[in-house]
Amino acid sequence: MAATKKAVLGPLVGAVDQGTSSTRFLVFNSKTAELLSHHQVEIKQEFPKEGWVEQDPKEILLSVYECIEKTCEKLGQLNIDISNIKAIGVSNQRETTVVWDKLTGEPLYNAVVWLDLRTQSTVETLSKSIPVNNNFVKTKTGLPLSTYFSAVKLRWLLDNVRKVQKAVEEDRALFGTIDSWLIWSLTGGAHGGVHCTDVTNASRTMLFNIHSLEWDKELCEFFAVPMKILPNIRSSSEIYGLMKAGSLEGVPISGCLGDQSAALVGQLCFQDGQAKNTYGTGCFLLCNTGHKCVFSEHGLLTTVAYKLGRDKPVYYALEGSVAIAGAVVRWLRDNLGIIKTSEEIEKLAKEVGTSYGCYFVPAFSGLYAPYWEPSARGIICGLTQFTNKCHIAFAALEAVCFQTREILDAMNRDCGIPLSHLQVDGGMTNNKILMQLQADILYIPVVKPSMPETTALGAAMAAGAAEGVGVWSLEPEDLSAVTMERFEPQINAKESEIRYSTWKKAVMKSMDWATKSSENGDTGIFSSLPLGFFVVSSMVMLIGARTAE
């Protein structure tokens, strides 16, 4: 006799959370926001040359299908009927650039990841074309000209990949960030797939006018990007199309948000002045600025926060972007081998409880906010013969917190009203030492939701609230109360300031490491010195040596 299906209160909503390090599919109860089940697959990153970061778009797509199927299997084991899943939202790593063939569905090159630095020479050349007294790129996009954003990555593909050039000439090429690639593929691909993106992802391309909410002809001409390959612009909450394969065939895809916007929604930061910080591969602090664009004077970005419906107003945010957060833990695991799992860093840091004067600036892809300094490279300094791998692990966690302090200070200066506490989310927030360090270094309380998957939750909320779905109410009185864990500062303010000022000194040491060289036939990509060469060489000899007594 078939097992009786378990009664579930309210319809369910699924969320694809496609990040830099992994893909996940999560299913929530739309009435309680309870996470019912999920599955996660780690994604490989490829580093074909110094400063280059790529991923396989097909691997990303297959990982999405795998996560959906495995999650559906787990729901079945819980006697939860997957026919209760009424909508799917998509949240994604932003800026990462894909070009594919619309006739075959095949990618024409690997995805060029947001961390990639190969376009630095392109950025330097283009910057000379922008009038000093009329930075129309920043005025229209809210973004500084940087390797970080999609337009220069797309320009590189158009200039250097013959398969891309040929496909554009033959009107076969489509461009998109990861959300566009996934939605097009999941809704049919070469057989009627929907080529679209939402306003939050579009706002990270440097081709999108954040005031008119349209692709900008002047920007496309400046970057020499043909507008015919761009996806259609949609809101963050509407039905884009239906799933065309797998266990959830026929379910509408009705939510789409860049990962940081999704986390802002998932943290319920719907009011002007509310902010959150997400700790993932990078670290991203977003503050809702309401219906107005606020332009930063302290190195932050102006970006679209969300637009939750075709006829709903757009909301903007100020953003502080840090390139390397969780990625530094992965580096310690994969490159140095001083930990076997990412979770192990907390144990190492706990053994010593201090960095013992060791400071780690993980500027692997230069420095993002508030410096925007591409010449910076990672350094570890303050080493002595006493330093061991535990101190370096502790310094790596401190680095994430110091970088957050820098962007929070910039945010406070831009907004004029200092944040009284910091709402946090993301995988790294499970590390209690990190959260306590963050409270100590900011010298304000850090507040963490008991369910940290706020990025996926935000995408699910957008999908469930979409017109034609309507299973998730975003009215304030209907939003579920969230249980929070609070971390209070435990050191005195003077000690906090001394540690921060020493960190700032280390940051200055990290700058001007990477230099352009025309003497060795370099093509304009940064020919960087090895990562903090002398200090890392010394460090490797010390790792595993004498431990603290």
mmCIF file of C-alpha atoms in Angstrom, residues 72-327:
data_model
loop_
_atom_site.group_PDB
_atom_site.id
_atom_site.type_symbol
_atom_site.label_atom_id
_atom_site.label_comp_id
_atom_site.label_asym_id
_atom_site.label_seq_id
_atom_site.Cartn_x
_atom_site.Cartn_y
_atom_site.Cartn_z
ATOM 1 C CA CYS A 72 12.574 16.201 -4.769
ATOM 2 C CA GLU A 73 13.789 12.727 -3.745
ATOM 3 C CA LYS A 74 14.396 13.954 -0.179
ATOM 4 C CA LEU A 75 10.907 15.504 -0.056
ATOM 5 C CA GLY A 76 9.490 12.156 -1.172
ATOM 6 C CA GLN A 77 11.324 10.452 1.691
ATOM 7 C CA LEU A 78 9.657 12.958 4.024
ATOM 8 C CA ASN A 79 6.276 12.057 2.472
ATOM 9 C CA ILE A 80 5.906 15.582 1.111
ATOM 10 C CA ASP A 81 4.127 15.751 -2.242
ATOM 11 C CA ILE A 82 6.247 17.738 -4.729
ATOM 12 C CA SER A 83 3.075 18.771 -6.576
ATOM 13 C CA ASN A 84 2.747 21.291 -3.714
ATOM 14 C CA ILE A 85 5.696 23.224 -5.230
ATOM 15 C CA LYS A 86 3.883 26.094 -6.962
ATOM 16 C CA ALA A 87 6.786 28.259 -8.132
ATOM 17 C CA ILE A 88 10.576 28.453 -8.431
ATOM 18 C CA GLY A 89 12.841 31.450 -7.856
ATOM 19 C CA VAL A 90 16.388 31.901 -9.128
ATOM 20 C CA SER A 91 19.201 33.604 -7.233
ATOM 21 C CA ASN A 92 22.662 33.733 -8.749
ATOM 22 C CA GLN A 93 26.263 34.898 -8.579
ATOM 23 C CA ARG A 94 26.183 38.263 -10.320
ATOM 24 C CA GLU A 95 28.333 39.710 -13.153
ATOM 25 C CA THR A 96 29.635 36.281 -14.261
ATOM 26 C CA THR A 97 29.335 36.319 -18.052
ATOM 27 C CA VAL A 98 28.138 33.633 -20.475
ATOM 28 C CA VAL A 99 27.722 33.701 -24.271
ATOM 29 C CA TRP A 100 25.986 30.757 -25.925
ATOM 30 C CA ASP A 101 24.568 29.555 -29.259
ATOM 31 C CA LYS A 102 20.793 29.963 -29.356
ATOM 32 C CA LEU A 103 20.419 27.265 -32.030
ATOM 33 C CA THR A 104 22.359 24.506 -30.272
ATOM 34 C CA GLY A 105 22.195 25.647 -26.650
ATOM 35 C CA GLU A 106 25.965 25.174 -26.363
ATOM 36 C CA PRO A 107 28.135 27.715 -24.503
ATOM 37 C CA LEU A 108 30.660 29.346 -26.831
ATOM 38 C CA TYR A 109 33.252 29.755 -24.073
ATOM 39 C CA ASN A 110 33.514 29.126 -20.344
ATOM 40 C CA ALA A 111 31.701 31.517 -18.011
ATOM 41 C CA VAL A 112 34.047 34.392 -17.117
ATOM 42 C CA VAL A 113 33.602 34.745 -13.359
ATOM 43 C CA TRP A 114 33.096 38.049 -11.551
ATOM 44 C CA LEU A 115 36.485 37.658 -9.808
ATOM 45 C CA ASP A 116 38.357 37.424 -13.139
ATOM 46 C CA LEU A 117 41.084 40.048 -13.783
ATOM 47 C CA ARG A 118 41.970 39.478 -17.444
ATOM 48 C CA THR A 119 40.200 42.669 -18.558
ATOM 49 C CA GLN A 120 42.392 45.100 -16.603
ATOM 50 C CA SER A 121 44.080 46.428 -19.747
ATOM 51 C CA THR A 122 40.633 46.912 -21.336
ATOM 52 C CA VAL A 123 39.512 48.871 -18.276
ATOM 53 C CA GLU A 124 42.612 51.096 -18.430
ATOM 54 C CA THR A 125 42.109 51.789 -22.143
ATOM 55 C CA LEU A 126 38.393 52.557 -21.752
ATOM 56 C CA SER A 127 38.942 54.798 -18.732
ATOM 57 C CA LYS A 128 40.970 57.152 -20.926
ATOM 58 C CA SER A 129 37.892 57.632 -23.121
ATOM 59 C CA ILE A 130 35.693 58.907 -20.266
ATOM 60 C CA PRO A 131 35.760 62.712 -19.837
ATOM 61 C CA VAL A 132 37.017 63.732 -16.378
ATOM 62 C CA ASN A 133 34.118 66.168 -15.956
ATOM 63 C CA ASN A 134 31.472 63.771 -17.318
ATOM 64 C CA ASN A 135 31.756 60.212 -16.031
ATOM 65 C CA PHE A 136 28.628 59.121 -17.882
ATOM 66 C CA VAL A 137 29.351 55.467 -17.121
ATOM 67 C CA LYS A 138 29.131 55.946 -13.361
ATOM 68 C CA THR A 139 26.246 58.424 -13.636
ATOM 69 C CA LYS A 140 24.141 55.984 -15.653
ATOM 70 C CA THR A 141 25.170 52.712 -13.995
ATOM 71 C CA GLY A 142 26.179 53.654 -10.427
ATOM 72 C CA LEU A 143 29.347 51.595 -10.937
ATOM 73 C CA PRO A 144 33.057 52.396 -11.277
ATOM 74 C CA LEU A 145 34.796 51.139 -14.404
ATOM 75 C CA SER A 146 36.226 47.827 -13.167
ATOM 76 C CA THR A 147 37.066 44.268 -14.174
ATOM 77 C CA TYR A 148 34.275 43.232 -11.764
ATOM 78 C CA PHE A 149 31.354 43.962 -14.103
ATOM 79 C CA SER A 150 29.992 42.102 -17.134
ATOM 80 C CA ALA A 151 30.476 44.640 -19.950
ATOM 81 C CA VAL A 152 34.276 44.374 -20.010
ATOM 82 C CA LYS A 153 34.131 40.556 -19.759
ATOM 83 C CA LEU A 154 31.751 40.478 -22.725
ATOM 84 C CA ARG A 155 34.020 42.892 -24.602
ATOM 85 C CA TRP A 156 36.939 40.488 -24.037
ATOM 86 C CA LEU A 157 34.923 37.539 -25.377
ATOM 87 C CA LEU A 158 33.905 39.536 -28.456
ATOM 88 C CA ASP A 159 37.522 40.530 -29.087
ATOM 89 C CA ASN A 160 39.286 37.241 -28.372
ATOM 90 C CA VAL A 161 37.031 34.237 -28.997
ATOM 91 C CA ARG A 162 36.462 33.430 -32.668
ATOM 92 C CA LYS A 163 33.459 31.185 -31.911
ATOM 93 C CA VAL A 164 31.770 34.137 -30.190
ATOM 94 C CA GLN A 165 32.601 36.528 -33.032
ATOM 95 C CA LYS A 166 31.240 34.115 -35.647
ATOM 96 C CA ALA A 167 28.039 33.469 -33.696
ATOM 97 C CA VAL A 168 27.409 37.222 -33.390
ATOM 98 C CA GLU A 169 27.996 37.693 -37.126
ATOM 99 C CA GLU A 170 25.538 34.867 -37.882
ATOM 100 C CA ASP A 171 22.956 36.113 -35.351
ATOM 101 C CA ARG A 172 23.285 32.958 -33.218
ATOM 102 C CA ALA A 173 24.803 34.461 -30.067
ATOM 103 C CA LEU A 174 23.014 35.224 -26.820
ATOM 104 C CA PHE A 175 24.617 36.918 -23.814
ATOM 105 C CA GLY A 176 23.564 36.670 -20.224
ATOM 106 C CA THR A 177 24.628 36.530 -16.629
ATOM 107 C CA ILE A 178 24.069 33.182 -14.871
ATOM 108 C CA ASP A 179 20.364 33.899 -14.240
ATOM 109 C CA SER A 180 19.747 34.383 -17.980
ATOM 110 C CA TRP A 181 21.650 31.211 -18.890
ATOM 111 C CA LEU A 182 19.696 29.166 -16.345
ATOM 112 C CA ILE A 183 16.228 30.567 -17.099
ATOM 113 C CA TRP A 184 16.763 30.201 -20.868
ATOM 114 C CA SER A 185 17.932 26.600 -20.421
ATOM 115 C CA LEU A 186 15.293 25.575 -17.861
ATOM 116 C CA THR A 187 12.417 27.018 -19.949
ATOM 117 C CA GLY A 188 13.320 25.081 -23.095
ATOM 118 C CA GLY A 189 16.733 26.275 -24.257
ATOM 119 C CA ALA A 190 17.071 26.016 -28.037
ATOM 120 C CA HIS A 191 13.420 24.919 -28.151
ATOM 121 C CA GLY A 192 11.722 28.122 -27.058
ATOM 122 C CA GLY A 193 13.742 29.105 -23.992
ATOM 123 C CA VAL A 194 13.005 32.550 -22.531
ATOM 124 C CA HIS A 195 15.950 34.948 -22.851
ATOM 125 C CA CYS A 196 15.538 37.417 -20.004
ATOM 126 C CA THR A 197 17.167 38.913 -16.926
ATOM 127 C CA ASP A 198 15.842 40.941 -14.019
ATOM 128 C CA VAL A 199 16.686 44.528 -13.123
ATOM 129 C CA THR A 200 19.048 43.562 -10.270
ATOM 130 C CA ASN A 201 21.261 41.410 -12.479
ATOM 131 C CA ALA A 202 21.056 43.865 -15.379
ATOM 132 C CA SER A 203 22.275 46.627 -13.052
ATOM 133 C CA ARG A 204 25.580 44.743 -12.639
ATOM 134 C CA THR A 205 26.432 44.544 -16.342
ATOM 135 C CA MET A 206 27.486 48.209 -16.837
ATOM 136 C CA LEU A 207 25.219 48.298 -19.904
ATOM 137 C CA PHE A 208 22.027 49.116 -17.967
ATOM 138 C CA ASN A 209 20.699 52.570 -17.114
ATOM 139 C CA ILE A 210 19.579 52.341 -13.483
ATOM 140 C CA HIS A 211 17.344 55.420 -13.906
ATOM 141 C CA SER A 212 15.388 54.419 -17.030
ATOM 142 C CA LEU A 213 15.657 50.664 -16.202
ATOM 143 C CA GLU A 214 16.620 49.886 -19.807
ATOM 144 C CA TRP A 215 19.685 48.829 -21.771
ATOM 145 C CA ASP A 216 21.476 52.053 -22.623
ATOM 146 C CA LYS A 217 22.396 52.701 -26.253
ATOM 147 C CA GLU A 218 25.277 55.050 -25.355
ATOM 148 C CA LEU A 219 26.779 52.508 -22.953
ATOM 149 C CA CYS A 220 26.455 49.668 -25.469
ATOM 150 C CA GLU A 221 28.195 51.816 -28.080
ATOM 151 C CA PHE A 222 30.938 52.762 -25.585
ATOM 152 C CA PHE A 223 31.663 49.089 -24.832
ATOM 153 C CA ALA A 224 31.000 48.111 -28.502
ATOM 154 C CA VAL A 225 28.388 45.523 -27.464
ATOM 155 C CA PRO A 226 25.656 44.637 -30.005
ATOM 156 C CA MET A 227 22.278 45.160 -28.315
ATOM 157 C CA LYS A 228 20.699 42.254 -30.223
ATOM 158 C CA ILE A 229 22.489 39.713 -27.996
ATOM 159 C CA LEU A 230 21.179 41.192 -24.727
ATOM 160 C CA PRO A 231 18.340 39.550 -22.733
ATOM 161 C CA ASN A 232 14.936 41.167 -22.197
ATOM 162 C CA ILE A 233 14.648 43.175 -18.972
ATOM 163 C CA ARG A 234 12.012 41.954 -16.495
ATOM 164 C CA SER A 235 11.063 42.702 -12.910
ATOM 165 C CA SER A 236 12.326 40.503 -10.073
ATOM 166 C CA SER A 237 8.901 38.935 -9.481
ATOM 167 C CA GLU A 238 6.793 37.757 -12.435
ATOM 168 C CA ILE A 239 6.272 34.553 -14.397
ATOM 169 C CA TYR A 240 9.095 34.257 -16.957
ATOM 170 C CA GLY A 241 8.275 30.770 -18.215
ATOM 171 C CA LEU A 242 7.647 27.164 -17.165
ATOM 172 C CA MET A 243 10.088 24.377 -16.297
ATOM 173 C CA LYS A 244 10.363 22.155 -19.372
ATOM 174 C CA ALA A 245 12.054 19.060 -17.908
ATOM 175 C CA GLY A 246 12.577 17.026 -14.754
ATOM 176 C CA SER A 247 10.403 16.333 -11.729
ATOM 177 C CA LEU A 248 9.135 19.933 -11.623
ATOM 178 C CA GLU A 249 8.139 20.170 -15.290
ATOM 179 C CA GLY A 250 5.342 22.714 -15.717
ATOM 180 C CA VAL A 251 6.168 24.685 -12.553
ATOM 181 C CA PRO A 252 6.536 28.433 -13.257
ATOM 182 C CA ILE A 253 9.872 30.197 -12.770
ATOM 183 C CA SER A 254 8.605 33.453 -11.316
ATOM 184 C CA GLY A 255 11.360 35.040 -9.249
ATOM 185 C CA CYS A 256 14.826 36.262 -10.200
ATOM 186 C CA LEU A 257 17.275 38.263 -8.091
ATOM 187 C CA GLY A 258 21.026 38.648 -8.016
ATOM 188 C CA ASP A 259 22.247 36.886 -4.872
ATOM 189 C CA GLN A 260 22.859 40.025 -2.811
ATOM 190 C CA SER A 261 19.476 41.518 -3.659
ATOM 191 C CA ALA A 262 17.888 38.178 -2.798
ATOM 192 C CA ALA A 263 19.565 38.252 0.619
ATOM 193 C CA LEU A 264 18.296 41.815 1.196
ATOM 194 C CA VAL A 265 14.737 40.599 0.500
ATOM 195 C CA GLY A 266 15.245 37.429 2.569
ATOM 196 C CA GLN A 267 16.432 39.562 5.512
ATOM 197 C CA LEU A 268 13.197 41.611 5.143
ATOM 198 C CA CYS A 269 15.166 44.832 4.544
ATOM 199 C CA PHE A 270 12.244 46.562 2.851
ATOM 200 C CA GLN A 271 12.629 49.930 4.579
ATOM 201 C CA ASP A 272 14.931 52.820 3.690
ATOM 202 C CA GLY A 273 18.080 52.521 5.862
ATOM 203 C CA GLN A 274 17.861 48.782 6.571
ATOM 204 C CA ALA A 275 21.051 46.869 5.750
ATOM 205 C CA LYS A 276 22.467 43.338 5.658
ATOM 206 C CA ASN A 277 25.889 41.771 5.164
ATOM 207 C CA THR A 278 26.254 38.423 3.354
ATOM 208 C CA TYR A 279 29.323 36.235 3.923
ATOM 209 C CA GLY A 280 29.836 34.003 0.896
ATOM 210 C CA THR A 281 32.714 33.684 -1.575
ATOM 211 C CA GLY A 282 32.930 37.445 -1.216
ATOM 212 C CA CYS A 283 31.334 39.737 1.342
ATOM 213 C CA PHE A 284 28.554 42.163 0.391
ATOM 214 C CA LEU A 285 26.973 44.874 2.535
ATOM 215 C CA LEU A 286 23.774 46.352 1.070
ATOM 216 C CA CYS A 287 21.719 49.213 2.484
ATOM 217 C CA ASN A 288 18.227 49.903 1.124
ATOM 218 C CA THR A 289 18.002 53.568 0.013
ATOM 219 C CA GLY A 290 14.351 53.410 -1.035
ATOM 220 C CA HIS A 291 13.187 54.878 -4.339
ATOM 221 C CA LYS A 292 16.183 57.197 -4.678
ATOM 222 C CA CYS A 293 19.626 56.531 -6.118
ATOM 223 C CA VAL A 294 22.249 57.566 -3.560
ATOM 224 C CA PHE A 295 25.703 58.062 -5.069
ATOM 225 C CA SER A 296 28.597 57.265 -2.789
ATOM 226 C CA GLU A 297 31.535 59.562 -2.071
ATOM 227 C CA HIS A 298 33.399 56.790 -0.239
ATOM 228 C CA GLY A 299 33.891 53.961 -2.733
ATOM 229 C CA LEU A 300 30.507 52.211 -2.557
ATOM 230 C CA LEU A 301 28.334 51.188 -5.516
ATOM 231 C CA THR A 302 24.834 52.374 -6.363
ATOM 232 C CA THR A 303 22.730 49.454 -7.517
ATOM 233 C CA VAL A 304 19.162 48.228 -8.017
ATOM 234 C CA ALA A 305 17.948 46.451 -4.864
ATOM 235 C CA TYR A 306 14.757 44.887 -6.302
ATOM 236 C CA LYS A 307 11.545 45.505 -8.239
ATOM 237 C CA LEU A 308 8.987 43.023 -6.945
ATOM 238 C CA GLY A 309 6.492 43.073 -9.826
ATOM 239 C CA ARG A 310 6.018 44.597 -13.265
ATOM 240 C CA ASP A 311 3.900 47.427 -11.882
ATOM 241 C CA LYS A 312 5.746 47.761 -8.569
ATOM 242 C CA PRO A 313 8.272 50.535 -7.835
ATOM 243 C CA VAL A 314 12.005 49.992 -8.064
ATOM 244 C CA TYR A 315 14.134 50.140 -4.912
ATOM 245 C CA TYR A 316 17.823 51.051 -4.863
ATOM 246 C CA ALA A 317 20.727 50.198 -2.567
ATOM 247 C CA LEU A 318 24.223 51.294 -1.659
ATOM 248 C CA GLU A 319 26.607 48.364 -1.760
ATOM 249 C CA GLY A 320 30.018 47.655 -0.339
ATOM 250 C CA SER A 321 31.656 44.753 -2.201
ATOM 251 C CA VAL A 322 34.551 42.693 -0.844
ATOM 252 C CA ALA A 323 35.982 40.175 -3.324
ATOM 253 C CA ILE A 324 37.439 37.597 -0.936
ATOM 254 C CA ALA A 325 35.677 36.298 2.191
ATOM 255 C CA GLY A 326 34.801 32.593 2.130
ATOM 256 C CA ALA A 327 37.229 32.284 -0.771
#
